[in-house]
Short mmCIF file of C-alpha atoms in Angstrom, two decimals:
data_model
loop_
_atom_site.label_atom_id
_atom_site.label_comp_id
_atom_site.label_asym_id
_atom_site.label_seq_id
_atom_site.Cartn_x
_atom_site.Cartn_y
_atom_site.Cartn_z
CA UNK A 1 -0.59 45.61 28.34
CA UNK A 2 2.53 47.75 28.81
CA UNK A 3 4.89 48.48 25.92
CA UNK A 4 7.63 46.18 27.20
CA UNK A 5 5.40 43.12 27.28
CA UNK A 6 3.85 44.04 23.93
CA UNK A 7 7.28 44.29 22.31
CA UNK A 8 8.38 40.96 23.80
CA UNK A 9 5.26 39.19 22.50
CA UNK A 10 5.44 40.95 19.15
CA UNK A 11 9.07 40.08 18.43
CA UNK A 12 8.70 36.51 19.75
CA UNK A 13 5.63 36.03 17.54
CA UNK A 14 7.33 37.53 14.49
CA UNK A 15 10.67 35.75 14.81
CA UNK A 16 9.20 32.33 15.62
CA UNK A 17 6.69 32.69 12.77
CA UNK A 18 9.21 33.77 10.13
CA UNK A 19 11.79 31.13 11.05
CA UNK A 20 9.34 28.24 10.66
CA UNK A 21 7.07 29.66 7.94
CA UNK A 22 8.16 27.56 4.95
CA UNK A 23 8.44 24.27 6.87
CA UNK A 24 5.14 24.95 8.63
CA UNK A 25 3.39 25.65 5.31
CA UNK A 26 4.68 22.35 3.87
CA UNK A 27 3.53 20.48 6.99
CA UNK A 28 0.02 21.94 6.94
CA UNK A 29 -0.45 21.72 3.16
CA UNK A 30 0.65 18.08 2.97
CA UNK A 31 -1.15 17.37 6.25
CA UNK A 32 -4.42 18.74 4.87
CA UNK A 33 -4.30 16.23 2.00
CA UNK A 34 -3.25 13.51 4.45
CA UNK A 35 -6.74 13.55 5.94
CA UNK A 36 -7.72 11.78 2.70
CA UNK A 37 -4.75 9.42 2.58
CA UNK A 38 -6.91 6.28 2.42
CA UNK A 39 -9.08 7.72 -0.34
CA UNK A 40 -6.02 8.79 -2.36
CA UNK A 41 -4.49 5.31 -2.05
CA UNK A 42 -7.67 3.59 -3.25
CA UNK A 43 -8.24 6.15 -6.02
CA UNK A 44 -4.72 5.62 -7.30
CA UNK A 45 -5.22 1.84 -7.39
CA UNK A 46 -8.77 2.08 -8.81
CA UNK A 47 -9.99 0.08 -5.82
CA UNK A 48 -12.80 0.57 -3.37
CA UNK A 49 -13.15 -1.15 -0.04
CA UNK A 50 -15.38 -1.22 3.02
CA UNK A 51 -14.88 1.96 5.05
CA UNK A 52 -13.89 0.28 8.27
CA UNK A 53 -10.77 -0.06 10.40
CA UNK A 54 -11.43 -3.77 10.86
CA UNK A 55 -9.11 -6.26 9.18
CA UNK A 56 -10.96 -7.97 6.32
CA UNK A 57 -9.11 -11.27 5.99
CA UNK A 58 -9.49 -15.04 6.04
CA UNK A 59 -6.67 -15.60 8.51
CA UNK A 60 -6.44 -19.37 8.13
CA UNK A 61 -6.26 -19.27 4.34
CA UNK A 62 -3.84 -16.34 4.31
CA UNK A 63 -1.47 -18.01 6.79
CA UNK A 64 -1.48 -21.23 4.76
CA UNK A 65 -0.42 -19.26 1.67
CA UNK A 66 2.30 -17.47 3.60
CA UNK A 67 3.55 -20.70 5.18
CA UNK A 68 4.24 -22.14 1.74
CA UNK A 69 6.32 -19.12 0.79
CA UNK A 70 8.09 -18.14 4.01
CA UNK A 71 7.78 -21.13 6.44
CA UNK A 72 6.11 -19.64 9.50
CA UNK A 73 7.12 -22.17 12.16
CA UNK A 74 8.58 -20.48 15.25
CA UNK A 75 7.90 -16.94 14.04
CA UNK A 76 6.11 -14.05 15.73
CA UNK A 77 3.63 -12.61 13.22
CA UNK A 78 1.80 -9.28 13.45
CA UNK A 79 -1.19 -8.62 11.20
CA UNK A 80 -2.48 -5.05 11.21
CA UNK A 81 -4.36 -2.60 9.02
CA UNK A 82 -2.62 0.79 8.80
CA UNK A 83 -5.21 2.34 6.49
CA UNK A 84 -8.61 1.69 4.94
CA UNK A 85 -7.58 -0.36 1.90
CA UNK A 86 -7.57 -3.90 0.53
CA UNK A 87 -4.10 -4.64 1.89
CA UNK A 88 -3.02 -5.55 5.39
CA UNK A 89 0.46 -5.12 6.85
CA UNK A 90 2.35 -8.26 7.82
CA UNK A 91 5.45 -8.17 10.00
CA UNK A 92 7.15 -11.52 10.64
CA UNK A 93 10.09 -11.86 12.99
CA UNK A 94 12.72 -14.43 12.21
CA UNK A 95 12.04 -17.93 13.49
CA UNK A 96 13.19 -18.75 17.01
CA UNK A 97 14.34 -22.16 15.85
CA UNK A 98 18.13 -21.78 15.84
CA UNK A 99 18.56 -24.83 13.58
CA UNK A 100 16.37 -23.37 10.84
CA UNK A 101 17.99 -22.08 7.59
CA UNK A 102 19.29 -18.50 7.74
CA UNK A 103 16.60 -17.35 5.33
CA UNK A 104 13.92 -18.27 7.87
CA UNK A 105 15.80 -16.49 10.66
CA UNK A 106 15.45 -13.17 8.87
CA UNK A 107 12.48 -10.90 9.53
CA UNK A 108 10.07 -9.85 6.79
CA UNK A 109 7.73 -6.91 6.29
CA UNK A 110 5.27 -6.64 3.43
CA UNK A 111 1.67 -5.90 2.50
CA UNK A 112 -0.78 -8.67 1.69
CA UNK A 113 -3.80 -8.29 -0.58
CA UNK A 114 -6.77 -9.61 1.37
CA UNK A 115 -8.38 -11.11 -1.75
CA UNK A 116 -5.70 -12.80 -3.85
CA UNK A 117 -2.93 -12.93 -1.16
CA UNK A 118 -0.42 -11.26 -3.43
CA UNK A 119 2.43 -9.71 -1.45
CA UNK A 120 3.99 -6.28 -1.95
CA UNK A 121 7.11 -4.79 -0.45
CA UNK A 122 6.90 -1.35 1.13
CA UNK A 123 8.44 0.20 -2.00
CA UNK A 124 6.02 -1.66 -4.29
CA UNK A 125 3.06 -0.55 -2.19
CA UNK A 126 4.22 3.08 -1.97
CA UNK A 127 1.63 5.58 -3.17
CA UNK A 128 0.98 9.29 -3.49
CA UNK A 129 -1.18 9.11 -0.38
CA UNK A 130 1.77 7.70 1.55
CA UNK A 131 4.10 10.37 0.14
CA UNK A 132 1.85 13.25 1.23
CA UNK A 133 1.23 11.64 4.62
CA UNK A 134 4.93 11.21 5.31
CA UNK A 135 5.77 14.63 3.89
CA UNK A 136 3.60 16.27 6.54
CA UNK A 137 6.11 15.19 9.18
CA UNK A 138 9.16 15.48 6.87
CA UNK A 139 9.90 11.76 6.89
CA UNK A 140 11.67 12.06 3.51
CA UNK A 141 14.53 13.75 5.39
CA UNK A 142 16.75 11.00 6.91
CA UNK A 143 15.67 9.89 10.40
CA UNK A 144 15.76 11.38 12.99
CA UNK A 145 16.54 14.81 11.48
CA UNK A 146 13.20 15.10 9.66
CA UNK A 147 11.16 14.03 12.68
CA UNK A 148 12.94 16.44 15.01
CA UNK A 149 12.67 19.29 12.50
CA UNK A 150 8.91 18.73 12.24
CA UNK A 151 8.59 18.42 16.01
CA UNK A 152 10.48 21.59 16.84
CA UNK A 153 8.61 23.43 14.08
CA UNK A 154 5.37 22.44 15.81
CA UNK A 155 6.83 23.60 19.12
CA UNK A 156 7.79 27.02 17.70
CA UNK A 157 4.34 27.20 16.13
CA UNK A 158 2.87 26.77 19.59
CA UNK A 159 4.93 29.77 20.76
CA UNK A 160 3.67 31.77 17.78
CA UNK A 161 0.05 30.89 18.60
CA UNK A 162 0.34 31.81 22.27
CA UNK A 163 2.17 35.09 21.63
CA UNK A 164 -0.26 35.95 18.83
CA UNK A 165 -3.22 35.53 21.17
CA UNK A 166 -1.51 37.65 23.83
CA UNK A 167 -0.81 40.37 21.26
CA UNK A 168 -4.46 40.63 20.21
CA UNK A 169 -6.00 39.83 23.60
CA UNK A 170 -7.30 43.31 24.38
CA UNK A 171 -8.96 43.68 20.96
CA UNK A 172 -9.50 40.04 20.13
CA UNK A 173 -13.25 40.40 19.48
CA UNK A 174 -13.21 43.70 17.60
CA UNK A 175 -10.24 42.67 15.42
CA UNK A 176 -11.97 39.42 14.52
CA UNK A 177 -14.81 41.32 12.83
CA UNK A 178 -12.54 43.88 11.17
CA UNK A 179 -11.60 43.47 7.52
CA UNK A 180 -10.59 46.48 5.41
CA UNK A 181 -9.69 45.32 1.88
CA UNK A 182 -9.62 48.90 0.51
CA UNK A 183 -7.04 50.13 2.99
CA UNK A 184 -3.28 49.98 2.50
CA UNK A 185 -1.64 46.63 1.85
CA UNK A 186 -0.29 46.09 5.36
CA UNK A 187 -3.78 46.66 6.83
CA UNK A 188 -5.32 44.17 4.40
CA UNK A 189 -2.80 41.45 5.24
CA UNK A 190 -3.02 42.16 8.99
CA UNK A 191 -6.84 41.95 9.04
CA UNK A 192 -6.81 38.69 7.06
CA UNK A 193 -4.06 37.24 9.25
CA UNK A 194 -5.88 38.11 12.48
CA UNK A 195 -9.39 37.03 11.45
CA UNK A 196 -8.40 33.73 9.85
CA UNK A 197 -5.92 33.04 12.62
CA UNK A 198 -8.70 33.31 15.19
CA UNK A 199 -11.03 31.09 13.12
CA UNK A 200 -8.44 28.32 13.02
CA UNK A 201 -7.04 28.91 16.51
CA UNK A 202 -8.39 25.74 18.25
CA UNK A 203 -7.41 23.62 15.25
CA UNK A 204 -3.91 25.11 15.12
CA UNK A 205 -3.38 24.76 18.86
CA UNK A 206 -4.37 21.08 18.84
CA UNK A 207 -2.04 20.29 15.95
CA UNK A 208 0.84 22.26 17.42
CA UNK A 209 0.60 20.32 20.69
CA UNK A 210 0.00 16.86 19.22
CA UNK A 211 2.52 17.36 16.41
CA UNK A 212 5.24 18.32 18.88
CA UNK A 213 4.35 15.37 21.11
CA UNK A 214 4.47 12.77 18.32
CA UNK A 215 7.71 14.00 16.77
CA UNK A 216 9.87 14.82 19.80
CA UNK A 217 8.37 12.56 22.46
CA UNK A 218 11.62 10.58 22.58
CA UNK A 219 13.40 13.73 23.77
CA UNK A 220 10.57 14.41 26.21
CA UNK A 221 10.74 10.96 27.82
CA UNK A 222 14.54 10.67 27.69
CA UNK A 223 15.05 12.22 31.17
CA UNK A 224 12.43 9.84 32.59
CA UNK A 225 14.19 6.85 31.03
CA UNK A 226 17.50 7.86 32.55
CA UNK A 227 16.18 8.91 35.99
CA UNK A 228 13.30 6.51 36.67
CA UNK A 229 14.26 3.48 34.58
CA UNK A 230 18.06 3.78 34.76
CA UNK A 231 18.36 3.79 31.00
CA UNK A 232 16.17 0.69 30.51
CA UNK A 233 14.07 1.84 27.54
CA UNK A 234 12.39 -1.54 27.07
CA UNK A 235 11.01 -1.41 30.62
CA UNK A 236 9.45 1.99 29.93
CA UNK A 237 7.87 0.81 26.68
CA UNK A 238 6.52 -2.28 28.44
CA UNK A 239 4.82 -0.18 31.11
CA UNK A 240 3.40 2.08 28.40
CA UNK A 241 2.04 -1.11 26.73
CA UNK A 242 4.00 -0.60 23.53
CA UNK A 243 5.58 -4.05 23.97
CA UNK A 244 3.48 -7.23 24.09
CA UNK A 245 4.13 -10.00 26.67
CA UNK A 246 6.74 -12.48 25.51
CA UNK A 247 6.13 -16.25 25.67
CA UNK A 248 8.96 -18.75 25.60
CA UNK A 249 9.54 -20.82 22.47
CA UNK A 250 9.59 -24.50 23.46
CA UNK A 251 10.64 -25.86 20.07
CA UNK A 252 7.97 -28.56 20.19
CA UNK A 253 5.39 -28.96 17.47
CA UNK A 254 1.82 -28.09 18.43
CA UNK A 255 -0.16 -31.31 18.71
CA UNK A 256 -3.61 -30.10 17.67
CA UNK A 257 -4.68 -27.96 14.70
CA UNK A 258 -5.70 -24.35 15.41
CA UNK A 259 -8.18 -21.95 13.87
CA UNK A 260 -7.35 -18.21 13.98
CA UNK A 261 -10.67 -17.29 12.36
CA UNK A 262 -12.55 -18.84 15.28
CA UNK A 263 -10.48 -16.90 17.81
CA UNK A 264 -11.15 -13.62 16.00
CA UNK A 265 -14.87 -14.36 15.77
CA UNK A 266 -14.93 -15.36 19.45
CA UNK A 267 -13.27 -12.08 20.43
CA UNK A 268 -15.75 -10.03 18.40
CA UNK A 269 -18.66 -11.68 20.20
CA UNK A 270 -17.42 -10.41 23.55
CA UNK A 271 -18.44 -6.81 22.84
CA UNK A 272 -20.98 -5.14 20.59
CA UNK A 273 -19.64 -2.83 17.84
CA UNK A 274 -16.11 -4.13 18.30
CA UNK A 275 -13.66 -4.09 15.36
CA UNK A 276 -10.55 -6.25 15.14
CA UNK A 277 -7.56 -4.07 14.22
CA UNK A 278 -4.58 -6.27 15.09
CA UNK A 279 -3.74 -9.96 15.45
CA UNK A 280 -0.41 -10.93 17.00
CA UNK A 281 0.72 -14.57 16.79
CA UNK A 282 3.62 -15.71 18.97
CA UNK A 283 5.59 -18.92 18.36
CA UNK A 284 3.61 -19.99 15.29
CA UNK A 285 3.08 -23.76 15.25
CA UNK A 286 4.90 -24.25 18.57
CA UNK A 287 3.49 -26.02 21.64
CA UNK A 288 3.61 -22.66 23.46
CA UNK A 289 1.85 -20.74 20.70
CA UNK A 290 -0.21 -17.73 21.83
CA UNK A 291 -2.50 -15.44 19.86
CA UNK A 292 -3.39 -11.89 20.87
CA UNK A 293 -6.51 -10.46 19.23
CA UNK A 294 -6.85 -6.70 19.65
CA UNK A 295 -9.45 -4.18 18.55
CA UNK A 296 -11.47 -1.15 19.51
CA UNK A 297 -15.07 -0.08 19.87
CA UNK A 298 -16.67 2.04 17.19
CA UNK A 299 -16.28 5.79 17.72
CA UNK A 300 -19.96 6.42 18.36
CA UNK A 301 -19.93 3.69 21.01
CA UNK A 302 -16.90 4.93 22.92
CA UNK A 303 -14.24 7.44 21.96
CA UNK A 304 -11.47 5.39 23.55
CA UNK A 305 -12.29 1.72 23.87
CA UNK A 306 -9.36 -0.62 23.26
CA UNK A 307 -9.85 -4.29 24.07
CA UNK A 308 -7.78 -7.41 23.68
CA UNK A 309 -7.76 -11.11 24.48
CA UNK A 310 -4.73 -13.42 24.69
CA UNK A 311 -5.36 -17.11 23.88
CA UNK A 312 -3.09 -20.06 24.69
CA UNK A 313 -3.53 -22.33 21.68
CA UNK A 314 -2.51 -25.61 23.37
CA UNK A 315 -5.66 -25.70 25.50
CA UNK A 316 -7.68 -22.82 23.98
CA UNK A 317 -7.84 -20.89 27.25
CA UNK A 318 -8.02 -17.12 27.62
CA UNK A 319 -5.02 -16.20 29.74
CA UNK A 320 -5.49 -12.40 29.59
CA UNK A 321 -8.35 -10.10 28.74
CA UNK A 322 -8.85 -6.37 28.59
CA UNK A 323 -12.44 -5.13 28.51
CA UNK A 324 -12.80 -1.97 26.34
CA UNK A 325 -16.06 -1.01 28.07
CA UNK A 326 -15.12 -1.36 31.74
CA UNK A 327 -11.34 -1.18 31.88
CA UNK A 328 -10.18 1.87 29.94
CA UNK A 329 -7.04 3.07 31.67
CA UNK A 330 -5.70 6.60 31.91
CA UNK A 331 -2.81 5.46 29.72
CA UNK A 332 -5.21 4.33 26.99
CA UNK A 333 -7.01 7.66 27.07
CA UNK A 334 -3.82 9.70 26.80
CA UNK A 335 -2.36 7.63 23.95
CA UNK A 336 -5.56 7.23 21.98
CA UNK A 337 -7.05 10.69 22.42
CA UNK A 338 -3.90 12.41 21.16
CA UNK A 339 -3.86 10.09 18.16
CA UNK A 340 -7.56 10.54 17.42
CA UNK A 341 -7.66 14.32 17.59
CA UNK A 342 -4.52 14.58 15.45
CA UNK A 343 -5.69 12.27 12.66
CA UNK A 344 -9.35 13.30 12.82
CA UNK A 345 -10.51 9.73 12.20
CA UNK A 346 -13.55 9.78 14.48
CA UNK A 347 -16.00 12.09 12.70
CA UNK A 348 -16.30 10.63 9.21
CA UNK A 349 -16.00 12.69 6.04
CA UNK A 350 -17.58 15.78 7.59
CA UNK A 351 -14.71 16.13 10.06
CA UNK A 352 -12.11 15.36 7.39
CA UNK A 353 -13.47 18.07 5.09
CA UNK A 354 -13.64 20.64 7.90
CA UNK A 355 -10.10 19.73 8.96
CA UNK A 356 -8.89 20.11 5.37
CA UNK A 357 -10.46 23.57 5.12
CA UNK A 358 -8.94 24.64 8.44
CA UNK A 359 -5.57 23.31 7.30
CA UNK A 360 -5.70 25.39 4.11
CA UNK A 361 -6.81 28.41 6.15
CA UNK A 362 -3.72 27.90 8.32
CA UNK A 363 -1.59 27.90 5.15
CA UNK A 364 -3.08 31.29 4.25
CA UNK A 365 -2.43 32.57 7.78
CA UNK A 366 1.24 31.57 7.37
CA UNK A 367 1.50 33.32 3.98
CA UNK A 368 -0.25 36.47 5.24
CA UNK A 369 2.11 36.60 8.21
CA UNK A 370 5.10 36.55 5.85
CA UNK A 371 3.52 39.30 3.73
CA UNK A 372 2.93 41.46 6.83
CA UNK A 373 6.60 41.04 7.68
CA UNK A 374 7.61 42.14 4.16
CA UNK A 375 5.28 45.13 3.86
CA UNK A 376 6.30 46.39 7.30
CA UNK A 377 9.92 46.47 6.12
CA UNK A 378 9.35 48.28 2.82
CA UNK A 379 9.76 51.71 4.35
CA UNK A 380 11.44 54.56 2.50
CA UNK A 381 13.98 55.05 5.27
CA UNK A 382 15.25 51.48 4.94
CA UNK A 383 18.41 50.98 2.81
CA UNK A 384 17.74 49.74 -0.71
CA UNK A 385 20.06 46.76 -0.25
CA UNK A 386 18.10 45.56 2.78
CA UNK A 387 14.78 46.04 0.99
CA UNK A 388 15.99 43.94 -1.94
CA UNK A 389 17.14 41.24 0.50
CA UNK A 390 13.71 41.15 2.20
CA UNK A 391 12.02 40.92 -1.19
CA UNK A 392 14.28 38.04 -2.18
CA UNK A 393 13.54 36.15 1.04
CA UNK A 394 9.77 36.44 0.58
CA UNK A 395 10.07 35.58 -3.13
CA UNK A 396 11.79 32.32 -2.22
CA UNK A 397 9.23 31.63 0.51
CA UNK A 398 6.30 32.13 -1.86
CA UNK A 399 7.93 30.14 -4.67
CA UNK A 400 8.43 27.12 -2.42
CA UNK A 401 5.01 27.29 -0.78
CA UNK A 402 2.67 28.22 -3.64
CA UNK A 403 4.21 25.76 -6.12
CA UNK A 404 3.02 22.88 -3.92
CA UNK A 405 -0.52 23.23 -5.25
CA UNK A 406 0.10 22.62 -8.97
CA UNK A 407 2.77 20.00 -8.26
CA UNK A 408 0.39 18.05 -6.02
CA UNK A 409 -2.27 18.13 -8.75
CA UNK A 410 0.31 17.05 -11.34
CA UNK A 411 1.40 14.17 -9.08
CA UNK A 412 -2.20 12.89 -8.97
CA UNK A 413 -2.29 12.80 -12.77
CA UNK A 414 1.14 11.21 -13.07
CA UNK A 415 0.43 8.54 -10.44
CA UNK A 416 -2.73 7.54 -12.29
CA UNK A 417 -1.28 7.51 -15.83
CA UNK A 418 1.91 5.65 -14.91
CA UNK A 419 0.48 3.44 -12.15
CA UNK A 420 2.17 1.73 -10.45
CA UNK A 421 4.86 4.35 -10.01
CA UNK A 422 7.83 3.20 -7.96
CA UNK A 423 8.82 5.17 -4.89
CA UNK A 424 11.87 6.64 -6.66
CA UNK A 425 9.86 7.69 -9.71
CA UNK A 426 7.17 9.24 -7.53
CA UNK A 427 9.87 11.17 -5.68
CA UNK A 428 11.33 12.34 -9.01
CA UNK A 429 7.93 13.50 -10.24
CA UNK A 430 6.88 15.30 -7.07
CA UNK A 431 10.12 16.71 -5.66
CA UNK A 432 11.79 17.21 -9.05
CA UNK A 433 8.79 19.08 -10.43
CA UNK A 434 8.51 21.09 -7.22
CA UNK A 435 12.17 22.14 -7.47
CA UNK A 436 11.88 23.14 -11.15
CA UNK A 437 8.74 25.20 -10.56
CA UNK A 438 10.27 26.85 -7.49
CA UNK A 439 13.38 27.88 -9.43
CA UNK A 440 11.18 29.21 -12.26
CA UNK A 441 9.23 31.42 -9.85
CA UNK A 442 12.40 32.68 -8.16
CA UNK A 443 13.91 33.65 -11.53
CA UNK A 444 10.64 35.29 -12.62
CA UNK A 445 10.83 37.71 -9.66
CA UNK A 446 7.13 38.49 -9.63
CA UNK A 447 5.13 37.51 -6.55
CA UNK A 448 1.77 38.35 -8.14
CA UNK A 449 2.63 36.11 -11.10
CA UNK A 450 3.70 33.30 -8.74
CA UNK A 451 0.41 33.48 -6.90
CA UNK A 452 -1.83 33.66 -9.96
CA UNK A 453 0.10 31.09 -12.01
CA UNK A 454 0.02 28.60 -9.10
CA UNK A 455 -3.73 28.98 -8.65
CA UNK A 456 -4.61 28.82 -12.34
CA UNK A 457 -2.23 25.96 -13.25
CA UNK A 458 -3.29 24.03 -10.14
CA UNK A 459 -6.94 24.54 -11.08
CA UNK A 460 -6.46 23.35 -14.67
CA UNK A 461 -4.56 20.27 -13.51
CA UNK A 462 -7.19 19.73 -10.81
CA UNK A 463 -9.97 19.62 -13.41
CA UNK A 464 -7.90 17.14 -15.43
CA UNK A 465 -7.58 14.71 -12.50
CA UNK A 466 -11.10 13.16 -12.79
CA UNK A 467 -10.76 13.27 -16.60
CA UNK A 468 -7.48 11.35 -16.41
CA UNK A 469 -9.02 8.83 -14.03
CA UNK A 470 -11.95 8.28 -16.37
CA UNK A 471 -9.76 7.82 -19.46
CA UNK A 472 -7.13 5.59 -17.83
CA UNK A 473 -9.28 3.38 -15.61
CA UNK A 474 -12.80 3.93 -16.96
CA UNK A 475 -13.89 5.03 -13.49
CA UNK A 476 -15.78 8.17 -14.51
CA UNK A 477 -17.16 9.53 -11.29
CA UNK A 478 -20.80 9.02 -12.28
CA UNK A 479 -20.07 5.35 -13.06
CA UNK A 480 -18.19 4.96 -9.79
CA UNK A 481 -21.11 6.52 -7.96
CA UNK A 482 -23.52 3.97 -9.47
CA UNK A 483 -21.14 1.16 -8.49
CA UNK A 484 -20.82 2.45 -4.88
CA UNK A 485 -17.08 3.13 -5.27
CA UNK A 486 -17.35 6.03 -2.89
CA UNK A 487 -13.64 6.57 -2.23
CA UNK A 488 -12.93 6.98 -5.95
CA UNK A 489 -15.93 9.28 -6.39
CA UNK A 490 -14.85 11.40 -3.44
CA UNK A 491 -11.36 12.20 -4.83
CA UNK A 492 -12.73 13.10 -8.28
CA UNK A 493 -15.46 15.35 -6.91
CA UNK A 494 -13.11 16.79 -4.28
CA UNK A 495 -10.71 17.97 -6.99
CA UNK A 496 -13.52 19.45 -9.09
CA UNK A 497 -14.64 21.60 -6.15
CA UNK A 498 -11.08 22.51 -5.13
CA UNK A 499 -10.10 23.46 -8.70
CA UNK A 500 -13.28 25.52 -9.14
CA UNK A 501 -12.68 27.47 -5.92
CA UNK A 502 -9.01 28.18 -6.68
CA UNK A 503 -9.85 29.23 -10.27
CA UNK A 504 -12.54 31.59 -9.00
CA UNK A 505 -10.04 33.02 -6.52
CA UNK A 506 -7.37 33.48 -9.20
CA UNK A 507 -9.65 35.45 -11.52
CA UNK A 508 -10.83 37.74 -8.75
CA UNK A 509 -7.37 38.66 -7.52
CA UNK A 510 -6.51 42.28 -8.11
CA UNK A 511 -2.91 43.38 -7.50
CA UNK A 512 -2.73 46.06 -4.82
CA UNK A 513 0.03 48.62 -4.97
CA UNK A 514 2.22 49.07 -1.94
CA UNK A 515 2.55 52.51 -0.45
#
């Protein structure tokens, strides 16, 4: 590689990496915990449920309860299961009956407990698992700014990955095996950055591509909407199968009774190892009522196998059917594969744990890249004012990033002690505590202290998480294990291991003097 190309790749890699470093760290740190979103939600609520994507619900009984409270006649109702928990998501459009009271013409969204049919608003159902999940794509920043910031960060990360590979291409194998901890500080950080970067390269590339696609896909498809669909966005979404077929509301009462449970059971019998993940009811109680039952095959059966059946309730006929075994379209593969590889929901706990480890490794790669940038600019010939500025920049970076660990552990304890914490209180605990700790580290002006304090305090709080759970809820992890509450056991044991590793790391850190 000639010097010109090397310099282009080097500066592109450095600039793109430094610009996005803090945001990228937040995305990967929160995203690593998001692999266990379902477990965190159930741990927080002291609940355990069947580990399946299938909706666990008596549809007939649930709809009768909802009809008494909301009056369902003429509504379109979507029942789905966003995560593995005891609650299902219910979205009801306003009734199509124009003579109905205004209250019935308003839409509703809430969560429904599948056992006692108690309803919860989104705010009431908000949890630490949801906070961390949404933080990993910056959803707390008002839409669409947060989404676009996360998307363009992923895009710049992709540039950093590609240019980093090109930089090390000629010595990619030899550099991977090279680690010199006794050499000068810049060499140590460079070796760690290169080796760990190569270990997590496939993981990082996948998440850079899929993250950019999910967050800025509206910008990607915007030219297509304008050129091919003449600005008709609904037509595009319909062809991409994001919009269900619409059936006319006849405003006539359905003559015969209907049984949603039977339709769901009938759909399941069509295919072996098929799980129902969504039920969409159109024109509830109307003569032209239709029910769409949708699901997917188990991962070991077929990686992408989405099937659905549409029933016309008046005569019980199937008017549309999509076979997940024989009729998997290219569109299904593209949409589902990107989703699956991003969320890592197809390989069980083994894949989740590996993905978490790779996510934390990526966080270290980001930090080491920032440290390389700092050490390279601490030369004697550089003006003192500029050196102090560089130090201040990195101090702020490290304060923001490293304080996430103890604050996340503290949020677990707080969410358990004060359960149920409202969304606003959870925000105050997490983001308020994060801000206070960040300011403390910035004022302290000691990067080694920031690193060690974050690891040790996070470890202590991590060990207290299963203790807090045991005291507050009585779910000591050995009792939960005997009662087959695996999701609760997993979070407690997970934190014990994580706290032990970070404590071991903290006590084996030795400050290295810069040259």
